[in-house]
Amino acid sequence: SKKLQKVSFVNFQLQNATSLSLPSTLFQNLPIKKIHFEKVKIERLPEQFLSGCLHLETLIVKSCSIEILPIDLFEDSKDVQKIDFSGNNIAMLPSSIFKGLLKLQELNLHANRLAMLDANQFQELISLSYIKLSKNQLNNISELKFHEGIKEIDFSHNHLQCQNSLFGTQSRLKNLQIINLSHNRIGSFENCFNEDLEDLKMLDLKYNRITGDLSFKYFLKYNLSKVDLSNNQIKKIYFPSSVIKEKRRKNGENPLEVLLSNNPITCDCFATELKQHLEGKANIQQKNTLHQSISIEFHNFPCSNVTFDQLNCYYLNEECTDKCACSFNRYKKEVSVNCSHKNMQKLPTSIPNFEEETSIRLILSHNNITSADFSSLKKESLSKVTHLDLSFNAITQFNQSNLPASIKLLHLNNNKITKFNQSTVDYFKHLTNYSETSLRLSDNLYECSCASLELYELVRSRYASMADFDNIHFSCQSGNVFPISAEKEEICSNIPQILRLSLPIIIVSATSFVLLILLMRFQERIEIWLFAQSWTRLFLSEDLIDKDKKYDAFISYSHYDSEYVENILWKELETPSNTKDPAYKCKVHTRDFIPGEMIPDQIIDSVHESRRTIIVLSEEYVKADWTKMEFKEAHKHSINDKRQRLILLVHGEVPSTDAMDKDLRAYVKLNAFIHTGDKEFWNKIRKSLPRQKKHETGNSESATTDVNI
C-alpha cells in the first residue's frame, strides 16, 4: 500500500445500486498522489475521505453527481495542487473548504449549481493561477477576493451583469491574462474592470447583451491581444486614432485581434472606419495605424452592401439651418447641407460652422430662389463650401462674392439667368482651370447680344469642364443658338437686325447700278466682295468658292484608328500608288496642329480651310469629345455653304447610333457613308473629293485647279 500513488475510477457502474458508498477509510494514511473519480455516481464524499493523505497532489471527482462537500475535506491534504469538481450538482461551497491550500494552482468547479460564493473563499490560495466557474448560476462576483498571482478566470455561462466593477476593489489582478465572461448578461462593460489588469491578454465577452456604442479606446488601454465581442447588440464602434497610435507604439507589430461578428452595427458615419478596415480601403495614414494595430473579424457585416456615400450621420434640426437636413460623411470628410425641395425663396440665412477639417456640400436645388447673391453671407462660413448646387430654381442674378476660389462643383443650370458680368465669367474661368471642376450652365435664358460674348468664349474654350455644354444656348430671334457650333457673329452683330435682313437686296441693287462702271477697273475687288456674300455662292462654281482653301481634305479620326489613317488612307490620298490617280493635300492633327494653341480654334480653322472634311467613323470616334466637335463643325460648314463638304467613312463595324448626336445619326441611318472595306472604296472616295490635276511624281502636295472670272 505504501507504493500506491494513483487511483482511478472512470465509468464505474454498480449493479442494483443507485450510487456508490465510499468507506471513510478508503484512502486513509496512503501515500497516494492522485485520486480520479469520473462518471461514477457517488453523491456524497465521507467526512474522513482524505484522512492521512498527506501527499495528495491531484483530486478529480468529475461528473459524479456530488451535491455536498465535507468542510474538512482537505484537512490533511495541504499539498494538493489541482482540484476538479466539475460536472456535479454542488450548490454551495463550505466557506473554509480551501483554507490553507497554499500550493493549489488549478480549481475547476465548472457545471455545478453554485449561485453564491463566500467573499473569502479563495483569499488564501496564493498559488492559484487558474479557476473555472463556468456553467453555474452566479449573479455577482464583485465581493470575491483573489490573490494577485491568478492568471486565468472562466466565469462563462453564468448570470453576471456587471453593473459595477466585476471583481470589486478587493483584488489586485495585475497578473491576470485571460478572462472568459461569455454567455452572461453583461449589458455594458466600461465599468467592469479596474485599472489593475495591466497584463490582460485575452477577454471573451461573446454572447452577452452588450448594447449601444463601443470605443476601442477602452480596450487599447490594456495590453490585450484578443477580444471577442461577437453575438452582442453593439450598434456603433469608435476608432480613436490617437489611442490606436499609442497602442501600436507599445505593442510594436502585434495587432489586437477583435471578433465582432453578428452585431447589429448601425450603418451611419461611425461605421466608416470599420468598413474601410474590413474592405481594405483605408487611406495610407489609417493603414499605418489602424491596420497594424487592430485585426478585425466580422462575419455578416450589416454594411457590406452599403456604399461609403451612404454612411452618413444626421445632425439635429437645431444644429442645421433653415429647416435643411445636415449630414456628415466621415469617408469624404464632408458635411452635406441639403436644402432642396424646401420651397425656399432666398439663400439660407447662415451656413453652420462644423469641424475644421470638413468640407461642405451645399444643395439648394429645386426651390424658388430668384437671387443668388452670396455677398450677404459671411466669407468664413462659405470658405469650406466645395460643392454648390443651385439648379432648378428661378435665379435671374448670380453674385459669386465670398464663394471660395477652389469650389469643385457649381451647378446653375435650369434657371432664368440672362447674362453674367465680367467678374463672374472670370470666376468661371478660374474654376475650370482645374480638371476635376464640374460646372453646369445649361437651360437658362442667355440673351443674344454682344454682352454674351464672354460667355460664348468661355463655353467654346472650357467646355471639357461642362458636362452639359451641348445644352447651353442663347435665345436669339432666329431660335436657340448653341455656342459650341455657332459663329460669334450669330450672337453679336454690329449691323442692326432690319439692315442685316435687307442687306442682300441693297447689295444686289447697288451692284447692278454700278457694275458696268466698276467691273473693268475693280474686277478683282468685286470678285472678293461677291465671294464674301453668302447669297452669291449659289451662282459661283465650287472651284471659285474654294479658291483660297489651303487643303483638299481635313481628316478627322480617333487616335485608336491612327494606324489605318496614317499608314493607308492619308498616304494613298497624298501619294497615290497609281500615278494616274489624283493627289490630294490633306490636313491631319498629328502633323499639322500647332502645339500650345487652343484645340477648339484649330479644329474650326481646319474645317474652314479644307474643301472637304473626311470623318473616319468608328466606335472610338463616337465616344471622343474632340471628334464630336470636328463632326459638328464640318456638318455646320456644309449647311452654311449649301455644299457637300463632309465625307463619312465607316471603318470596321458600323457603330451603335445610341451614343451619336442627331445629325451624325441621320447620316448613318440614311447610309450616307462609304465603308473602308468596299471593293470600290478608292473610286468612291475620289469621286467625293474635289477635282484635281493628275499626280506628279515627287510632289506630295496636290495642285488645286484655279478658276478665274
PDB file of N, CA and C in Angstrom, residues 309-377:
ATOM      1  N   ASP A 309     -20.740  56.476 -49.543  1.00  0.00           N
ATOM      2  CA  ASP A 309     -21.533  57.704 -49.669  1.00  0.00           C
ATOM      3  C   ASP A 309     -22.802  57.658 -48.827  1.00  0.00           C
ATOM      4  N   GLN A 310     -23.256  56.448 -48.493  1.00  0.00           N
ATOM      5  CA  GLN A 310     -24.493  56.295 -47.725  1.00  0.00           C
ATOM      6  C   GLN A 310     -24.253  56.224 -46.226  1.00  0.00           C
ATOM      7  N   LEU A 311     -23.016  56.200 -45.812  1.00  0.00           N
ATOM      8  CA  LEU A 311     -22.696  56.115 -44.377  1.00  0.00           C
ATOM      9  C   LEU A 311     -22.675  57.525 -43.781  1.00  0.00           C
ATOM     10  N   ASN A 312     -23.851  58.032 -43.487  1.00  0.00           N
ATOM     11  CA  ASN A 312     -23.987  59.414 -43.025  1.00  0.00           C
ATOM     12  C   ASN A 312     -24.591  59.476 -41.629  1.00  0.00           C
ATOM     13  N   CYS A 313     -24.191  60.483 -40.873  1.00  0.00           N
ATOM     14  CA  CYS A 313     -24.803  60.795 -39.579  1.00  0.00           C
ATOM     15  C   CYS A 313     -25.531  62.123 -39.729  1.00  0.00           C
ATOM     16  N   TYR A 314     -26.731  62.199 -39.173  1.00  0.00           N
ATOM     17  CA  TYR A 314     -27.562  63.385 -39.346  1.00  0.00           C
ATOM     18  C   TYR A 314     -27.552  64.248 -38.092  1.00  0.00           C
ATOM     19  N   TYR A 315     -27.419  65.537 -38.305  1.00  0.00           N
ATOM     20  CA  TYR A 315     -27.431  66.493 -37.207  1.00  0.00           C
ATOM     21  C   TYR A 315     -28.875  66.763 -36.775  1.00  0.00           C
ATOM     22  N   LEU A 316     -29.015  67.210 -35.552  1.00  0.00           N
ATOM     23  CA  LEU A 316     -30.329  67.635 -35.079  1.00  0.00           C
ATOM     24  C   LEU A 316     -30.759  68.884 -35.842  1.00  0.00           C
ATOM     25  N   ASN A 317     -32.072  69.105 -35.905  1.00  0.00           N
ATOM     26  CA  ASN A 317     -32.600  70.252 -36.657  1.00  0.00           C
ATOM     27  C   ASN A 317     -32.017  71.573 -36.181  1.00  0.00           C
ATOM     28  N   GLU A 318     -31.856  71.713 -34.870  1.00  0.00           N
ATOM     29  CA  GLU A 318     -31.351  72.972 -34.343  1.00  0.00           C
ATOM     30  C   GLU A 318     -29.865  73.176 -34.651  1.00  0.00           C
ATOM     31  N   GLU A 319     -29.168  72.113 -35.052  1.00  0.00           N
ATOM     32  CA  GLU A 319     -27.759  72.233 -35.412  1.00  0.00           C
ATOM     33  C   GLU A 319     -27.578  72.598 -36.878  1.00  0.00           C
ATOM     34  N   CYS A 320     -28.645  72.509 -37.655  1.00  0.00           N
ATOM     35  CA  CYS A 320     -28.578  72.811 -39.082  1.00  0.00           C
ATOM     36  C   CYS A 320     -29.080  74.236 -39.309  1.00  0.00           C
ATOM     37  N   THR A 321     -29.642  74.535 -40.478  1.00  0.00           N
ATOM     38  CA  THR A 321     -30.092  75.895 -40.782  1.00  0.00           C
ATOM     39  C   THR A 321     -31.336  75.865 -41.643  1.00  0.00           C
ATOM     40  N   ASP A 322     -32.243  76.753 -41.409  1.00  0.00           N
ATOM     41  CA  ASP A 322     -33.417  76.972 -42.261  1.00  0.00           C
ATOM     42  C   ASP A 322     -34.178  75.685 -42.590  1.00  0.00           C
ATOM     43  N   LYS A 323     -34.333  74.841 -41.611  1.00  0.00           N
ATOM     44  CA  LYS A 323     -35.074  73.583 -41.772  1.00  0.00           C
ATOM     45  C   LYS A 323     -34.450  72.662 -42.828  1.00  0.00           C
ATOM     46  N   CYS A 324     -33.174  72.851 -43.075  1.00  0.00           N
ATOM     47  CA  CYS A 324     -32.459  71.968 -44.008  1.00  0.00           C
ATOM     48  C   CYS A 324     -32.039  70.696 -43.281  1.00  0.00           C
ATOM     49  N   ALA A 325     -31.579  69.724 -44.034  1.00  0.00           N
ATOM     50  CA  ALA A 325     -31.092  68.462 -43.457  1.00  0.00           C
ATOM     51  C   ALA A 325     -29.573  68.430 -43.567  1.00  0.00           C
ATOM     52  N   CYS A 326     -28.908  68.363 -42.415  1.00  0.00           N
ATOM     53  CA  CYS A 326     -27.443  68.346 -42.393  1.00  0.00           C
ATOM     54  C   CYS A 326     -26.951  66.955 -42.023  1.00  0.00           C
ATOM     55  N   SER A 327     -26.025  66.455 -42.794  1.00  0.00           N
ATOM     56  CA  SER A 327     -25.462  65.132 -42.519  1.00  0.00           C
ATOM     57  C   SER A 327     -23.951  65.178 -42.696  1.00  0.00           C
ATOM     58  N   PHE A 328     -23.276  64.233 -42.039  1.00  0.00           N
ATOM     59  CA  PHE A 328     -21.812  64.187 -42.063  1.00  0.00           C
ATOM     60  C   PHE A 328     -21.355  62.846 -42.604  1.00  0.00           C
ATOM     61  N   ASN A 329     -20.423  62.883 -43.547  1.00  0.00           N
ATOM     62  CA  ASN A 329     -19.843  61.682 -44.123  1.00  0.00           C
ATOM     63  C   ASN A 329     -18.365  61.627 -43.765  1.00  0.00           C
ATOM     64  N   ARG A 330     -17.995  60.655 -42.932  1.00  0.00           N
ATOM     65  CA  ARG A 330     -16.601  60.565 -42.458  1.00  0.00           C
ATOM     66  C   ARG A 330     -15.660  60.117 -43.575  1.00  0.00           C
ATOM     67  N   TYR A 331     -16.153  59.332 -44.501  1.00  0.00           N
ATOM     68  CA  TYR A 331     -15.310  58.834 -45.586  1.00  0.00           C
ATOM     69  C   TYR A 331     -14.818  59.989 -46.461  1.00  0.00           C
ATOM     70  N   LYS A 332     -15.726  60.890 -46.796  1.00  0.00           N
ATOM     71  CA  LYS A 332     -15.366  62.040 -47.630  1.00  0.00           C
ATOM     72  C   LYS A 332     -14.973  63.249 -46.795  1.00  0.00           C
ATOM     73  N   LYS A 333     -15.115  63.127 -45.457  1.00  0.00           N
ATOM     74  CA  LYS A 333     -14.882  64.256 -44.555  1.00  0.00           C
ATOM     75  C   LYS A 333     -15.682  65.470 -45.033  1.00  0.00           C
ATOM     76  N   GLU A 334     -16.956  65.208 -45.237  1.00  0.00           N
ATOM     77  CA  GLU A 334     -17.821  66.215 -45.851  1.00  0.00           C
ATOM     78  C   GLU A 334     -19.152  66.312 -45.123  1.00  0.00           C
ATOM     79  N   VAL A 335     -19.601  67.557 -44.929  1.00  0.00           N
ATOM     80  CA  VAL A 335     -20.935  67.821 -44.391  1.00  0.00           C
ATOM     81  C   VAL A 335     -21.843  68.226 -45.539  1.00  0.00           C
ATOM     82  N   SER A 336     -23.002  67.575 -45.627  1.00  0.00           N
ATOM     83  CA  SER A 336     -23.982  67.916 -46.652  1.00  0.00           C
ATOM     84  C   SER A 336     -25.093  68.740 -46.012  1.00  0.00           C
ATOM     85  N   VAL A 337     -25.284  69.944 -46.524  1.00  0.00           N
ATOM     86  CA  VAL A 337     -26.394  70.806 -46.087  1.00  0.00           C
ATOM     87  C   VAL A 337     -27.426  70.766 -47.211  1.00  0.00           C
ATOM     88  N   ASN A 338     -28.420  69.915 -47.058  1.00  0.00           N
ATOM     89  CA  ASN A 338     -29.394  69.664 -48.120  1.00  0.00           C
ATOM     90  C   ASN A 338     -30.651  70.496 -47.884  1.00  0.00           C
ATOM     91  N   CYS A 339     -30.807  71.517 -48.700  1.00  0.00           N
ATOM     92  CA  CYS A 339     -31.979  72.406 -48.600  1.00  0.00           C
ATOM     93  C   CYS A 339     -32.872  72.268 -49.834  1.00  0.00           C
ATOM     94  N   SER A 340     -32.726  71.201 -50.588  1.00  0.00           N
ATOM     95  CA  SER A 340     -33.518  71.042 -51.807  1.00  0.00           C
ATOM     96  C   SER A 340     -34.973  70.747 -51.474  1.00  0.00           C
ATOM     97  N   HIS A 341     -35.847  71.149 -52.428  1.00  0.00           N
ATOM     98  CA  HIS A 341     -37.284  70.875 -52.295  1.00  0.00           C
ATOM     99  C   HIS A 341     -37.862  71.452 -50.988  1.00  0.00           C
ATOM    100  N   LYS A 342     -37.414  72.634 -50.582  1.00  0.00           N
ATOM    101  CA  LYS A 342     -37.917  73.265 -49.356  1.00  0.00           C
ATOM    102  C   LYS A 342     -38.752  74.517 -49.658  1.00  0.00           C
ATOM    103  N   ASN A 343     -39.028  74.763 -50.932  1.00  0.00           N
ATOM    104  CA  ASN A 343     -39.792  75.938 -51.349  1.00  0.00           C
ATOM    105  C   ASN A 343     -39.145  77.233 -50.850  1.00  0.00           C
ATOM    106  N   MET A 344     -37.823  77.261 -50.843  1.00  0.00           N
ATOM    107  CA  MET A 344     -37.090  78.432 -50.375  1.00  0.00           C
ATOM    108  C   MET A 344     -37.159  79.550 -51.413  1.00  0.00           C
ATOM    109  N   GLN A 345     -37.315  80.781 -50.939  1.00  0.00           N
ATOM    110  CA  GLN A 345     -37.383  81.951 -51.811  1.00  0.00           C
ATOM    111  C   GLN A 345     -36.039  82.673 -51.893  1.00  0.00           C
ATOM    112  N   LYS A 346     -35.171  82.392 -50.945  1.00  0.00           N
ATOM    113  CA  LYS A 346     -33.877  83.058 -50.911  1.00  0.00           C
ATOM    114  C   LYS A 346     -32.830  82.116 -50.320  1.00  0.00           C
ATOM    115  N   LEU A 347     -31.595  82.569 -50.313  1.00  0.00           N
ATOM    116  CA  LEU A 347     -30.497  81.757 -49.789  1.00  0.00           C
ATOM    117  C   LEU A 347     -30.665  81.542 -48.289  1.00  0.00           C
ATOM    118  N   PRO A 348     -30.023  80.497 -47.732  1.00  0.00           N
ATOM    119  CA  PRO A 348     -30.087  80.273 -46.279  1.00  0.00           C
ATOM    120  C   PRO A 348     -29.570  81.488 -45.511  1.00  0.00           C
ATOM    121  N   THR A 349     -30.088  81.656 -44.328  1.00  0.00           N
ATOM    122  CA  THR A 349     -29.663  82.800 -43.509  1.00  0.00           C
ATOM    123  C   THR A 349     -28.230  82.656 -43.028  1.00  0.00           C
ATOM    124  N   SER A 350     -27.765  81.400 -42.902  1.00  0.00           N
ATOM    125  CA  SER A 350     -26.394  81.171 -42.437  1.00  0.00           C
ATOM    126  C   SER A 350     -25.954  79.779 -42.855  1.00  0.00           C
ATOM    127  N   ILE A 351     -24.649  79.567 -42.796  1.00  0.00           N
ATOM    128  CA  ILE A 351     -24.063  78.246 -43.039  1.00  0.00           C
ATOM    129  C   ILE A 351     -23.480  77.768 -41.717  1.00  0.00           C
ATOM    130  N   PRO A 352     -23.934  76.621 -41.196  1.00  0.00           N
ATOM    131  CA  PRO A 352     -23.430  76.148 -39.893  1.00  0.00           C
ATOM    132  C   PRO A 352     -21.918  75.996 -39.896  1.00  0.00           C
ATOM    133  N   ASN A 353     -21.331  76.189 -38.723  1.00  0.00           N
ATOM    134  CA  ASN A 353     -19.884  76.050 -38.563  1.00  0.00           C
ATOM    135  C   ASN A 353     -19.581  74.661 -38.027  1.00  0.00           C
ATOM    136  N   PHE A 354     -19.014  73.809 -38.873  1.00  0.00           N
ATOM    137  CA  PHE A 354     -18.734  72.431 -38.494  1.00  0.00           C
ATOM    138  C   PHE A 354     -17.250  72.263 -38.180  1.00  0.00           C
ATOM    139  N   GLU A 355     -16.816  71.017 -38.074  1.00  0.00           N
ATOM    140  CA  GLU A 355     -15.419  70.741 -37.738  1.00  0.00           C
ATOM    141  C   GLU A 355     -14.481  71.360 -38.772  1.00  0.00           C
ATOM    142  N   GLU A 356     -13.289  71.684 -38.336  1.00  0.00           N
ATOM    143  CA  GLU A 356     -12.353  72.428 -39.177  1.00  0.00           C
ATOM    144  C   GLU A 356     -11.949  71.664 -40.436  1.00  0.00           C
ATOM    145  N   GLU A 357     -11.780  70.359 -40.342  1.00  0.00           N
ATOM    146  CA  GLU A 357     -11.239  69.595 -41.447  1.00  0.00           C
ATOM    147  C   GLU A 357     -12.305  69.135 -42.439  1.00  0.00           C
ATOM    148  N   THR A 358     -13.540  69.512 -42.245  1.00  0.00           N
ATOM    149  CA  THR A 358     -14.609  69.044 -43.119  1.00  0.00           C
ATOM    150  C   THR A 358     -14.922  70.074 -44.199  1.00  0.00           C
ATOM    151  N   SER A 359     -15.300  69.555 -45.373  1.00  0.00           N
ATOM    152  CA  SER A 359     -15.799  70.411 -46.441  1.00  0.00           C
ATOM    153  C   SER A 359     -17.327  70.400 -46.395  1.00  0.00           C
ATOM    154  N   ILE A 360     -17.943  71.315 -47.138  1.00  0.00           N
ATOM    155  CA  ILE A 360     -19.403  71.449 -47.100  1.00  0.00           C
ATOM    156  C   ILE A 360     -19.963  71.320 -48.510  1.00  0.00           C
ATOM    157  N   ARG A 361     -20.964  70.480 -48.651  1.00  0.00           N
ATOM    158  CA  ARG A 361     -21.722  70.342 -49.897  1.00  0.00           C
ATOM    159  C   ARG A 361     -23.071  71.035 -49.676  1.00  0.00           C
ATOM    160  N   LEU A 362     -23.277  72.170 -50.312  1.00  0.00           N
ATOM    161  CA  LEU A 362     -24.485  72.976 -50.127  1.00  0.00           C
ATOM    162  C   LEU A 362     -25.440  72.725 -51.294  1.00  0.00           C
ATOM    163  N   ILE A 363     -26.573  72.090 -50.996  1.00  0.00           N
ATOM    164  CA  ILE A 363     -27.538  71.703 -52.028  1.00  0.00           C
ATOM    165  C   ILE A 363     -28.787  72.571 -51.889  1.00  0.00           C
ATOM    166  N   LEU A 364     -29.011  73.424 -52.880  1.00  0.00           N
ATOM    167  CA  LEU A 364     -30.139  74.357 -52.851  1.00  0.00           C
ATOM    168  C   LEU A 364     -31.039  74.181 -54.075  1.00  0.00           C
ATOM    169  N   SER A 365     -30.959  73.051 -54.724  1.00  0.00           N
ATOM    170  CA  SER A 365     -31.708  72.824 -55.959  1.00  0.00           C
ATOM    171  C   SER A 365     -33.195  72.652 -55.706  1.00  0.00           C
ATOM    172  N   HIS A 366     -33.970  72.820 -56.805  1.00  0.00           N
ATOM    173  CA  HIS A 366     -35.422  72.607 -56.787  1.00  0.00           C
ATOM    174  C   HIS A 366     -36.110  73.471 -55.721  1.00  0.00           C
ATOM    175  N   ASN A 367     -35.841  74.774 -55.769  1.00  0.00           N
ATOM    176  CA  ASN A 367     -36.523  75.742 -54.921  1.00  0.00           C
ATOM    177  C   ASN A 367     -37.039  76.877 -55.801  1.00  0.00           C
ATOM    178  N   ASN A 368     -37.388  77.992 -55.186  1.00  0.00           N
ATOM    179  CA  ASN A 368     -37.865  79.157 -55.928  1.00  0.00           C
ATOM    180  C   ASN A 368     -36.978  80.369 -55.669  1.00  0.00           C
ATOM    181  N   ILE A 369     -35.686  80.129 -55.524  1.00  0.00           N
ATOM    182  CA  ILE A 369     -34.725  81.204 -55.279  1.00  0.00           C
ATOM    183  C   ILE A 369     -34.579  82.046 -56.540  1.00  0.00           C
ATOM    184  N   THR A 370     -34.690  83.351 -56.398  1.00  0.00           N
ATOM    185  CA  THR A 370     -34.589  84.244 -57.553  1.00  0.00           C
ATOM    186  C   THR A 370     -33.250  84.978 -57.618  1.00  0.00           C
ATOM    187  N   SER A 371     -32.639  85.193 -56.469  1.00  0.00           N
ATOM    188  CA  SER A 371     -31.358  85.902 -56.437  1.00  0.00           C
ATOM    189  C   SER A 371     -30.339  85.090 -55.647  1.00  0.00           C
ATOM    190  N   ALA A 372     -29.200  84.824 -56.284  1.00  0.00           N
ATOM    191  CA  ALA A 372     -28.126  84.076 -55.621  1.00  0.00           C
ATOM    192  C   ALA A 372     -26.961  85.021 -55.370  1.00  0.00           C
ATOM    193  N   ASP A 373     -27.135  85.870 -54.386  1.00  0.00           N
ATOM    194  CA  ASP A 373     -26.114  86.857 -54.034  1.00  0.00           C
ATOM    195  C   ASP A 373     -25.455  86.431 -52.723  1.00  0.00           C
ATOM    196  N   PHE A 374     -24.242  85.886 -52.824  1.00  0.00           N
ATOM    197  CA  PHE A 374     -23.570  85.330 -51.656  1.00  0.00           C
ATOM    198  C   PHE A 374     -22.798  86.382 -50.863  1.00  0.00           C
ATOM    199  N   SER A 375     -22.870  87.619 -51.299  1.00  0.00           N
ATOM    200  CA  SER A 375     -22.178  88.676 -50.558  1.00  0.00           C
ATOM    201  C   SER A 375     -22.830  88.928 -49.204  1.00  0.00           C
ATOM    202  N   SER A 376     -24.071  88.436 -49.038  1.00  0.00           N
ATOM    203  CA  SER A 376     -24.762  88.639 -47.763  1.00  0.00           C
ATOM    204  C   SER A 376     -24.344  87.628 -46.699  1.00  0.00           C
ATOM    205  N   LEU A 377     -23.664  86.571 -47.105  1.00  0.00           N
ATOM    206  CA  LEU A 377     -23.217  85.539 -46.160  1.00  0.00           C
ATOM    207  C   LEU A 377     -21.754  85.755 -45.795  1.00  0.00           C
TER     208      LEU A 377
END
